[in-house]
Coordinates of C-alpha atoms and ligand atoms in Angstrom, one line a residue:
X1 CA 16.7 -24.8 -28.8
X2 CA 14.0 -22.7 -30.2
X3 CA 10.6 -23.6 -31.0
X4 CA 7.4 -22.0 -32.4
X5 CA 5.9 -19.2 -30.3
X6 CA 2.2 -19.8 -30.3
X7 CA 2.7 -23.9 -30.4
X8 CA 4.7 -22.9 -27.0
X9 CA 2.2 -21.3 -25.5
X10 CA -0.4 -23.2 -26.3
X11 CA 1.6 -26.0 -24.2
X12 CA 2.2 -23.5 -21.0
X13 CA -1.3 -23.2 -20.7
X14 CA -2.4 -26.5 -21.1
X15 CA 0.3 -27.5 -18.2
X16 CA -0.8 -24.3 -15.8
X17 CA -4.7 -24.2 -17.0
X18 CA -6.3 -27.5 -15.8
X19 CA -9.6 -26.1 -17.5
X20 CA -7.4 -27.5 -20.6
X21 CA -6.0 -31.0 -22.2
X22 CA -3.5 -32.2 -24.7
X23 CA -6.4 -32.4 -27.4
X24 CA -6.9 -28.4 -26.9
X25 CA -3.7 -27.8 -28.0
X26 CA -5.0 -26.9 -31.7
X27 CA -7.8 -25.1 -30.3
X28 CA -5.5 -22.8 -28.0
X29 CA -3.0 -21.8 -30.6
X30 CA -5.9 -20.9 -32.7
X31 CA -7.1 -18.9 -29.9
X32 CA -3.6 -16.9 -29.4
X33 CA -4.1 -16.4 -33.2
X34 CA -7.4 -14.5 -32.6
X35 CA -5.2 -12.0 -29.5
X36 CA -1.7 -11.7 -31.6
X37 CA -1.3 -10.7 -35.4
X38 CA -0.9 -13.1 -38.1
X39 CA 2.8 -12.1 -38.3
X40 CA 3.0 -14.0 -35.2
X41 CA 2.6 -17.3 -36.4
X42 CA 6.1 -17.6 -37.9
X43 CA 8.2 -16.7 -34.6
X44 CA 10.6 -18.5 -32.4
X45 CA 11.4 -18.5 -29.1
X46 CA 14.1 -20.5 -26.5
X47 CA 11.9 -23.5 -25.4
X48 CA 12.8 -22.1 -21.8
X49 CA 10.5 -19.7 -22.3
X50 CA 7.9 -18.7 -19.1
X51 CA 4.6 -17.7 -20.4
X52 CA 5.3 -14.3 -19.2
X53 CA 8.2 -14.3 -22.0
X54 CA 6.8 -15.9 -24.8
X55 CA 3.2 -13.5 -24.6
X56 CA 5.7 -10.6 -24.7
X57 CA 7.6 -11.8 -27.6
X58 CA 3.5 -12.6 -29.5
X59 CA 1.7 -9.1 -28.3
X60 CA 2.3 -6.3 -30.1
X61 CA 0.9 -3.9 -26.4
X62 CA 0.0 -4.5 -23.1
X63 CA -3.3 -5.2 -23.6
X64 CA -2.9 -8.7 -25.6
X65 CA 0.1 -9.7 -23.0
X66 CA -3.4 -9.6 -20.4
X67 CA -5.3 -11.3 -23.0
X68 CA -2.4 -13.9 -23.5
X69 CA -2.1 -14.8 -19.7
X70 CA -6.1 -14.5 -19.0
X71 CA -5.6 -18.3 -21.2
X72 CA -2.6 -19.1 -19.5
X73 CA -4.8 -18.6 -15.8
X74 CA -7.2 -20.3 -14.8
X75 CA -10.7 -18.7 -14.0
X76 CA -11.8 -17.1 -11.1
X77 CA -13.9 -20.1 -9.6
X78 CA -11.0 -22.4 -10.4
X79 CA -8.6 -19.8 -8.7
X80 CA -10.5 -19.6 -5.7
X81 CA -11.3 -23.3 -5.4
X82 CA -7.6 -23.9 -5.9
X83 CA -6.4 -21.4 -2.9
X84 CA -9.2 -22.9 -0.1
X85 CA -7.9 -26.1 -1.3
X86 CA -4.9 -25.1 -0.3
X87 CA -5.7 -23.2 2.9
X88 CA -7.4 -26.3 3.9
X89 CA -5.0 -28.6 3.3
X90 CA -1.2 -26.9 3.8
X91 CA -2.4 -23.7 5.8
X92 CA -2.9 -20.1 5.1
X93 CA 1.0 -19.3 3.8
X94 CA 0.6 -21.9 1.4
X95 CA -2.9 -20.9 0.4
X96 CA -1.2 -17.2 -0.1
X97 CA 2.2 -18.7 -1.6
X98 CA -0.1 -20.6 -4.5
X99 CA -1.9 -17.1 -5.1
X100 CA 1.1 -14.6 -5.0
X101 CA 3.1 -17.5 -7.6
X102 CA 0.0 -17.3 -9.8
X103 CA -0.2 -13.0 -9.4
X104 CA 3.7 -13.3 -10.8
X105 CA 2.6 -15.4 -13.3
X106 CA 0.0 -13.8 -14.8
X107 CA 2.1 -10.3 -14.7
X108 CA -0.3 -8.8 -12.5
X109 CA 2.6 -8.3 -10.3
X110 CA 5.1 -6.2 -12.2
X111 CA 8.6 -8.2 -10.6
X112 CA 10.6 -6.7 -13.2
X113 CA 9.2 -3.3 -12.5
X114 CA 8.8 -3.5 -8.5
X115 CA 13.1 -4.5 -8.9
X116 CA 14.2 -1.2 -9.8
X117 CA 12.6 0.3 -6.6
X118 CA 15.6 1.8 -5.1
X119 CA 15.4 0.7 -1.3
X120 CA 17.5 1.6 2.2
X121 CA 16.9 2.5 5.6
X122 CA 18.0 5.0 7.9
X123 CA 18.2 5.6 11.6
X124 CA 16.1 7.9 13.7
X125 CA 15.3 8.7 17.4
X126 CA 12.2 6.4 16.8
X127 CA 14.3 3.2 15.4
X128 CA 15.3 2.5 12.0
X129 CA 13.3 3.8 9.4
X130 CA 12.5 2.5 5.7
X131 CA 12.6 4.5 2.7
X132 CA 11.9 3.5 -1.3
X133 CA 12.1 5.4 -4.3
X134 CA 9.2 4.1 -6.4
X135 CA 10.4 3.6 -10.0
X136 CA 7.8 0.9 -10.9
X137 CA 4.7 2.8 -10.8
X138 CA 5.1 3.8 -14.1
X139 CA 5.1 8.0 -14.3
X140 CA 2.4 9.6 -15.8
X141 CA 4.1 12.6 -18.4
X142 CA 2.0 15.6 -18.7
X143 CA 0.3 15.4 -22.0
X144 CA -0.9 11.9 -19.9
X145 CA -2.9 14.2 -17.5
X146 CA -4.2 16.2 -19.6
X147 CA -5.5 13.9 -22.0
X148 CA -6.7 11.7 -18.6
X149 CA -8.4 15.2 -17.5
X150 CA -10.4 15.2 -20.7
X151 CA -11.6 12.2 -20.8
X152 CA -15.0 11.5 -20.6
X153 CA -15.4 10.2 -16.6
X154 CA -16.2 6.6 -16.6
X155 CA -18.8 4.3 -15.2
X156 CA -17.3 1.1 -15.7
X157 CA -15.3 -0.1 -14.2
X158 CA -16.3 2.4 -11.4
X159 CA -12.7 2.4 -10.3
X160 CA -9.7 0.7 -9.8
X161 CA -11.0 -1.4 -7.1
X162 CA -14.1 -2.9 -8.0
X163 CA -14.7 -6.4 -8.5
X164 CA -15.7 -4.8 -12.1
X165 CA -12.0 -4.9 -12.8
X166 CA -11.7 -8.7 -13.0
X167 CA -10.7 -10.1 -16.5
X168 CA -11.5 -6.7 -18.0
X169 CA -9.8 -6.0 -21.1
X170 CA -8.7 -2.3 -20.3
X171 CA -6.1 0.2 -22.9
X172 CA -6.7 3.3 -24.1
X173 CA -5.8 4.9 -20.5
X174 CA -7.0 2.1 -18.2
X175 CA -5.0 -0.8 -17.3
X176 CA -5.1 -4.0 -18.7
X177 CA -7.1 -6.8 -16.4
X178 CA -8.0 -9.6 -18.6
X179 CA -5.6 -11.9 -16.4
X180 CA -6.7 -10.6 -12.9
X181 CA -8.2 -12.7 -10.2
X182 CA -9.9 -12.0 -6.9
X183 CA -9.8 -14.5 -3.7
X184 CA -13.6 -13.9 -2.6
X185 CA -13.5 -13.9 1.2
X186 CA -16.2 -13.1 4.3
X187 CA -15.4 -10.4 7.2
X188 CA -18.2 -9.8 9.3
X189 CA -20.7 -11.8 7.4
X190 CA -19.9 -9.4 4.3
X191 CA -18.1 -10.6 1.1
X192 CA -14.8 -8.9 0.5
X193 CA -11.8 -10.0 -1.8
X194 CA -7.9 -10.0 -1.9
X195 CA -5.5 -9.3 -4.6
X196 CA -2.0 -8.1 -4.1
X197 CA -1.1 -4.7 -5.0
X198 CA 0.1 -4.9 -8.9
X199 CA 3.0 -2.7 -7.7
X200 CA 3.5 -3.6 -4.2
X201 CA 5.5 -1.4 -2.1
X202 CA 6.7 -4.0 0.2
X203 CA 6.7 -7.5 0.7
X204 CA 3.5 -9.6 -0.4
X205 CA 1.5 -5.9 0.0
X206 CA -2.3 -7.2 -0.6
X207 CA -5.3 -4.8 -0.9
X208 CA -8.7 -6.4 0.6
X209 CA -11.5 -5.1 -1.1
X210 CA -15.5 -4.5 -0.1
X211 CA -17.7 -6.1 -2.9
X212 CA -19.5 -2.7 -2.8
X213 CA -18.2 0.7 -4.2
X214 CA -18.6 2.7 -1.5
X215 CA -16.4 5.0 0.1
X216 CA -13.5 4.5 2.9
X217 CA -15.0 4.6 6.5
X218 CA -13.7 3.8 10.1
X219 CA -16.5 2.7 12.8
X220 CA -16.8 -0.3 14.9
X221 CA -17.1 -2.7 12.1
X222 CA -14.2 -1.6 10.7
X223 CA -12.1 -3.1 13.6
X224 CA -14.6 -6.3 13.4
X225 CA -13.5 -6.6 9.6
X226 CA -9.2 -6.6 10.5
X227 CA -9.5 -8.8 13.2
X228 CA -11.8 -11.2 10.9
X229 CA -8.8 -10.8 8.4
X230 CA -6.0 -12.1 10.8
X231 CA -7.7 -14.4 12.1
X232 CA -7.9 -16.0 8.2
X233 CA -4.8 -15.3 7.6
X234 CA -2.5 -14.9 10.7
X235 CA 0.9 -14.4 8.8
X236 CA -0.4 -11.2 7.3
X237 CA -1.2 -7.8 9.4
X238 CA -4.2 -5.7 8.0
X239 CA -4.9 -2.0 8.0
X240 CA -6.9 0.7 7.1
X241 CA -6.3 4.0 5.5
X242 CA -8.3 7.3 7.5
X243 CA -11.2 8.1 5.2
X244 CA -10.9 11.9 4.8
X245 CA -9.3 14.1 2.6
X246 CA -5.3 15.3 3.3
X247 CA -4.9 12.6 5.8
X248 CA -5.9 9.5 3.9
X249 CA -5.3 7.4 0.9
X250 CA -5.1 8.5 -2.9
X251 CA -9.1 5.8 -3.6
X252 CA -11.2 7.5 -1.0
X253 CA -14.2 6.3 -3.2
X254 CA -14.2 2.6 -2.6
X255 CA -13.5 0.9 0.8
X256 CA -10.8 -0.7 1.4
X257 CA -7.4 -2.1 3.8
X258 CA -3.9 -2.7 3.0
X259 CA -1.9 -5.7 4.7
X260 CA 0.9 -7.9 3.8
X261 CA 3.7 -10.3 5.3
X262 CA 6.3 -7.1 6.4
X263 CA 7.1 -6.0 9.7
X264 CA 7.2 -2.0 9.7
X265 CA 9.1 -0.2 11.9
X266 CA 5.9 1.0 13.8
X267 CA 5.8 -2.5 15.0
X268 CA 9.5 -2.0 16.9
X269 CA 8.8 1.0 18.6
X270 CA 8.9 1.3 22.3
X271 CA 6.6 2.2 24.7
X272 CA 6.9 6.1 26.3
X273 CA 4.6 5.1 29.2
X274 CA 1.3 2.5 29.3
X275 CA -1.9 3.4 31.2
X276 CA -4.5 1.8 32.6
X277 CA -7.7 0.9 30.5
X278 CA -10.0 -0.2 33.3
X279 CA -10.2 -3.6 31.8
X280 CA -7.3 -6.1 33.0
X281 CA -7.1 -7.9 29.5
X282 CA -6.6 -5.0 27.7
X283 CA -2.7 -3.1 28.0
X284 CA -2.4 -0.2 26.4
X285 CA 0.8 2.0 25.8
X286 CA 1.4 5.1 24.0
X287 CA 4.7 4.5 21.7
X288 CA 7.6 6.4 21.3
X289 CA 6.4 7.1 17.8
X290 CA 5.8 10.4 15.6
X291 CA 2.4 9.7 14.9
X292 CA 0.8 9.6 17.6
X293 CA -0.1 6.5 18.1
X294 CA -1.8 4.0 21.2
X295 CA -0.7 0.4 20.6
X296 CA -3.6 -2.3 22.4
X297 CA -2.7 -5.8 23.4
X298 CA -5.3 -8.7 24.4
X299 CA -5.8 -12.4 23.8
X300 CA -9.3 -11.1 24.2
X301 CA -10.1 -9.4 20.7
X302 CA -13.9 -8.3 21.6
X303 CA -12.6 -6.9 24.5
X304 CA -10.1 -5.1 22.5
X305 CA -12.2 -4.3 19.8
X306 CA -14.7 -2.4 22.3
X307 CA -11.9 -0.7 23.8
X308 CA -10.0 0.8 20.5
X309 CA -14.2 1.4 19.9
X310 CA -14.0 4.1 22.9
X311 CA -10.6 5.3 21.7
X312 CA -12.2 6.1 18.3
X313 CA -15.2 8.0 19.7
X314 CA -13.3 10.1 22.3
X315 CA -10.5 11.4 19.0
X316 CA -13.5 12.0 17.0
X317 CA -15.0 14.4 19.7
X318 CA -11.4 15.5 21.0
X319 CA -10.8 19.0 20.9
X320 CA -7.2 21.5 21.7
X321 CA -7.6 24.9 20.6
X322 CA -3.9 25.1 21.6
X323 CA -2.7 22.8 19.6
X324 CA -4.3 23.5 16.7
X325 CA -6.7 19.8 17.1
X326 CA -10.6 20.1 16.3
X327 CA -12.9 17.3 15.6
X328 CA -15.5 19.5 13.7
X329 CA -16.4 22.8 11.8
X330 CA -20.2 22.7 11.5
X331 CA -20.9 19.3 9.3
X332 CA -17.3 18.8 8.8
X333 CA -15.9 16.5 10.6
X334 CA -11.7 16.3 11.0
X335 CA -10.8 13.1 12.8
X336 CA -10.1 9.5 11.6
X337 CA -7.4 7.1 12.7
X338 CA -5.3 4.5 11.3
X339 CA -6.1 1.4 12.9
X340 CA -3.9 -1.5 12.0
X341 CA -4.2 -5.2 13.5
X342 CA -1.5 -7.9 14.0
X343 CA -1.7 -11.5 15.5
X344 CA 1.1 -13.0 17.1
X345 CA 0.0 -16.6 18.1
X346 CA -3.5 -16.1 20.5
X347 CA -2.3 -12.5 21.0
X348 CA -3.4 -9.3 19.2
X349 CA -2.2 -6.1 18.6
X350 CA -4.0 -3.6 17.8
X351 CA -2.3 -0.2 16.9
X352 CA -4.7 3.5 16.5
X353 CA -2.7 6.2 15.2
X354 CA -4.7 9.9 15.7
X355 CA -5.1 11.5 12.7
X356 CA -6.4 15.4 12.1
X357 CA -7.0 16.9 8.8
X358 CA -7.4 20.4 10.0
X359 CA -5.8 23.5 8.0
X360 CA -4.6 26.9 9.1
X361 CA -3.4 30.3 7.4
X362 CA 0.3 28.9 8.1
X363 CA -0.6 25.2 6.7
X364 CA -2.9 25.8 4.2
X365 CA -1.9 22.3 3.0
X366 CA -2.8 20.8 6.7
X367 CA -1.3 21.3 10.0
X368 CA -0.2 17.9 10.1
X369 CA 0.4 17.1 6.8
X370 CA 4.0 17.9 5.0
X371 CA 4.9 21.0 6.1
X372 CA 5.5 23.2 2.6
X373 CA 9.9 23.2 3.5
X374 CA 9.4 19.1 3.5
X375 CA 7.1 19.2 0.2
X376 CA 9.8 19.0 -2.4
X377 CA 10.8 15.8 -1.2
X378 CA 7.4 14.4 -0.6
X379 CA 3.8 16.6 -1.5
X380 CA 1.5 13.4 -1.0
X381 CA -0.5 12.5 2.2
X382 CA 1.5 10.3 4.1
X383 CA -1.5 7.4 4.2
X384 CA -1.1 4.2 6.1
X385 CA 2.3 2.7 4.8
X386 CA 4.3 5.7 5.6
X387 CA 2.6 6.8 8.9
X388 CA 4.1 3.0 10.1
X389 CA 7.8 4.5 9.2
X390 CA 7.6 3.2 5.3
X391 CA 8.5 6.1 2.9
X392 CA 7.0 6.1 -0.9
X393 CA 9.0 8.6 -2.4
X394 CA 8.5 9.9 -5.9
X395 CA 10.3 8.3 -8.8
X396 CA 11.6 11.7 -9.9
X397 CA 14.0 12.0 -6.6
X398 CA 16.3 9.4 -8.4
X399 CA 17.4 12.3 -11.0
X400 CA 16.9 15.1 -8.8
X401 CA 18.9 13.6 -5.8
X402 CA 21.9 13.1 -8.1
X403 CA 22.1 16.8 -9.6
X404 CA 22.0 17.4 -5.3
X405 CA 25.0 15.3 -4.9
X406 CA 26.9 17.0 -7.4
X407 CA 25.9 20.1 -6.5
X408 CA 27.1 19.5 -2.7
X409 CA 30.5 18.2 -4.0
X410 CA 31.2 21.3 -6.6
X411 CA 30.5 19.4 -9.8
X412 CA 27.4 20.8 -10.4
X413 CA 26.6 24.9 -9.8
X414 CA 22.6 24.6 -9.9
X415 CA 19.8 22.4 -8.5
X416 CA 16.2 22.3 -9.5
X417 CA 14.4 25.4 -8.2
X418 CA 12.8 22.8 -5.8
X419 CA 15.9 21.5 -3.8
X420 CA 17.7 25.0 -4.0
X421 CA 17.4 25.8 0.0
X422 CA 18.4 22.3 0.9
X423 CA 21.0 21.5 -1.4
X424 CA 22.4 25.0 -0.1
X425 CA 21.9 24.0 3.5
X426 CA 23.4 20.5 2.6
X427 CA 26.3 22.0 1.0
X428 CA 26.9 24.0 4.1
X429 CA 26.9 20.4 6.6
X430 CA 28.7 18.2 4.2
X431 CA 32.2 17.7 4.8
X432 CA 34.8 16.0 2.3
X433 CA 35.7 12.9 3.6
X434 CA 31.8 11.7 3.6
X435 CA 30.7 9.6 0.9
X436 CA 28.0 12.4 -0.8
X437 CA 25.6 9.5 -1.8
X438 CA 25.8 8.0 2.3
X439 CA 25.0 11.7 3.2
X440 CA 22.6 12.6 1.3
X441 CA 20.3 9.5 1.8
X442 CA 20.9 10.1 5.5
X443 CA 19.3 13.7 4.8
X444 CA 16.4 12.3 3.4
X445 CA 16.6 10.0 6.4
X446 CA 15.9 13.2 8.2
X447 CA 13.7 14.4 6.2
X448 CA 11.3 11.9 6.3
X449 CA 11.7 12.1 9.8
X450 CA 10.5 15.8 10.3
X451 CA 7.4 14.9 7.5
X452 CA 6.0 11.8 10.4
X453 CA 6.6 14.6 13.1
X454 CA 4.7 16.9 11.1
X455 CA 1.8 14.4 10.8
X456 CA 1.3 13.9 14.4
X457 CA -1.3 15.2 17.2
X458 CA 1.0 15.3 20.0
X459 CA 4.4 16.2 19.4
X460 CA 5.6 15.6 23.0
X461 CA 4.9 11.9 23.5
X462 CA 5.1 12.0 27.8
X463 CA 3.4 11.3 30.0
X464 CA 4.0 14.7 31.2
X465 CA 2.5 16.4 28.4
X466 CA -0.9 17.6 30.1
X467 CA -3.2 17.7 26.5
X468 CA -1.8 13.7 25.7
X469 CA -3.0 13.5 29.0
X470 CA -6.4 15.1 28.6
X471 CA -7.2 13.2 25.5
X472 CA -6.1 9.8 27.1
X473 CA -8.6 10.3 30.5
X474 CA -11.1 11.3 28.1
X475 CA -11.3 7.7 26.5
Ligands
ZN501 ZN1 -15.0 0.9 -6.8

């Protein structure tokens, strides 16, 4: 059965909006009136309709979908009231359950988009690794950038981040936000807020945002703030991306974590060897894990969080001419870390991966960065998310790694300019009775592998290794 589109609407919200009641229904449809054209008034749509479906079928862009579902949801206060309700009552899943339901709801959460993702995992000498070709972050073409580059720069919202952003209208270049909503929260006595990533790269992937627009940092309070975090909301791990330049995050400019509900394979790696931190409730253990990285476990989390504390300051003043490590040139300082905290019951974990941004005449690009023969599969810095063993690959690799199957099984002579080498050496290794698109994934497999080896400090993870060692007695 169909029925009119803005009469159905108007319904949905009344049902989802609790701000509204049955005598608002006039009022509503007038106000979807006001968002949509006049043309609008005449259409139809299956009474099964979601909101989602029926704005889509009324707007004529993405801006008055926003507009659309900013009626359909409720307002911040009401938002917020509505998920400590929840928290208090039925927990902290169901408290995130109500707001991630809502985030679909509302379309800040692109579902359809975030489904094309093509996903699948490989194995590794450091566990099973996880790999996604992102196809919902929508690609910008060029005459995009350019017309981006010209733009005058903008002072509001200040960026993508700020609290700015909530329920503003947006277009012409800068998304739409007329429907979002931010779950206020305290860490540390500060007021932050939560949102989930609009295209989240893995399950329930939420951003957790300072109220001020300042840029990323790591100190002691930074350690303070992700334990805060988990202890909210236990089912969720939080961590933060390094603050600097080649090693960290693509918004530098405004402080911020990432966290979510999955388990990355960082978190199934197994110790190479555990030392003694001079403090019998804290165990540390340095993992069997490409990026260098010192995993902390306590019931104790002051205790833990003064220990990671002297881990931080010892990598920020750690030097190894030999290895190509320095903490400084001058004012510039190269070291940060990844810190990223779990909690499994009363314990927590607390994992610090090293990070260096340094450059050389050979890695212009950064010593541990991508090297430039892993850059046509992946140029970014490999942030937070793929330093714990999940790959964000470019959307273009969907196209491009087809043309290298055929071009490995004869059907095609040529690859981009890009993938020449590899396809070449691939050609060379493949053999006919393997399925191409199995063999070439487990190459990228590889590759991905050789990129995390590139990104870390210590590239022999033993006890054995005699600068590991240095670095750890200096803590
Ligand atoms: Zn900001």
């Amino acid at each position: 059965m169909n029925v009119n589109a803005v009469e159905h609407l108007a319904s949905l919200i009344i049902v989802n909006n609790h701000q509204f009641e049955e005598i608002d229904q006039t009022y509503l449809a007038n106000k979807v009136l006001t968002i949509v054209q006049d043309e609008a008034r005449e259409l139809t749509v299956p009474v099964s309709f979601s909101a989602l479906q029926t704005a889509q079928k009324l707007a004529t862009n993405e801006v008055q979908v926003a507009q659309l579902l900013d009626l359909y949801t409720p307002v911040p206060s009401a938002v917020n009231r509505q998920f400590w309700s929840e928290y208090q009552a039925n927990g902290p899943s169901a408290a995130t359950d109500y707001f991630h339901h809502l985030s679909v709801a509302s379309d800040y959460l692109k579902v359809a988009d975030i489904a094309r993702n093509i996903q699948f995992t490989e194995p590794s000498v450091y566990g099973e690794l996880e790999l996604t070709i992102n196809l919902s972050k929508p690609e910008k073409t060029t005459a995009e950038i350019a017309a981006a580059k010209l733009a005058p720069k903008r002072d509001y919202p200040q960026c993508l981040l700020c609290f700015q952003n909530e329920g503003y209208l947006g277009g012409a270049g800068y998304p739409e936000r007329s429907a979002h909503r931010l779950i206020r929260l305290t860490l540390n006595n500060h007021p932050w807020a939560m949102q989930f990533s609009p295209y989240e790269y893995f399950n329930e992937h939420v951003i957790v945002i300072d109220k001020q627009h300042e840029p990323m940092r790591i100190n002691h309070d930074t350690f303070v703030n992700l334990f805060d975090f988990v202890d909210i909301f236990p089912h969720y791990f939080l961590g933060s991306n390094a603050g600097l330049p080649i090693i960290g995050g693509s918004m530098l400019a405004h402080e911020h974590y990432q966290g979510g509900k999955h388990v990355f394979p960082l978190e199934r790696a197994q110790a190479a060897f555990t030392f003694a931190t001079g403090e019998s409730e804290v165990r540390a253990a340095v993992l069997n894990w490409p990026v260098t990285t010192i995993r902390l476990e306590s019931t104790n989390r002051n205790k833990l969080v003064d220990y990671a504390d002297k881990i931080l300051q010892a990598w920020l003043q750690f030097d190894d001419q030999d290895l190509g490590i320095g903490a400084r040139d001058a004012a510039v300082w190269h070291h940060s870390i990844n810190p990223i905290v779990r909690k499994n019951g009363q314990k927590y974990t607390l994992y610090i991966l090293l990070r260096d941004n340094n450059t050389s005449a050979v890695y212009p690009d950064g010593i541990f960065h991508v090297h430039p023969e892993y850059q046509h599969i992946k140029q970014e810095n490999i942030g937070l998310i793929e330093a714990m063993g999940l790959a964000i690959l470019p959307g273009r690799l969907r196209t491009e790694l087809t043309e290298v199957t055929n071009y490995i099984t004869g059907k095609k002579s040529a690859v981009k300019n890009i993938h020449q080498a590899w396809a070449e050496e691939l050609k060379q290794a493949y053999t006919a009775e393997q399925d191409p698109d199995t063999f070439v994934q487990q190459q990228i497999g590889l590759v991905f592998t050789h990129i995390l080896e590139n990104t870390g400090v210590f590239k022999d993870i033993s006890p054995h290794n005699e600068h590991l060692a240095r670095f750890i007695n200096s803590i």
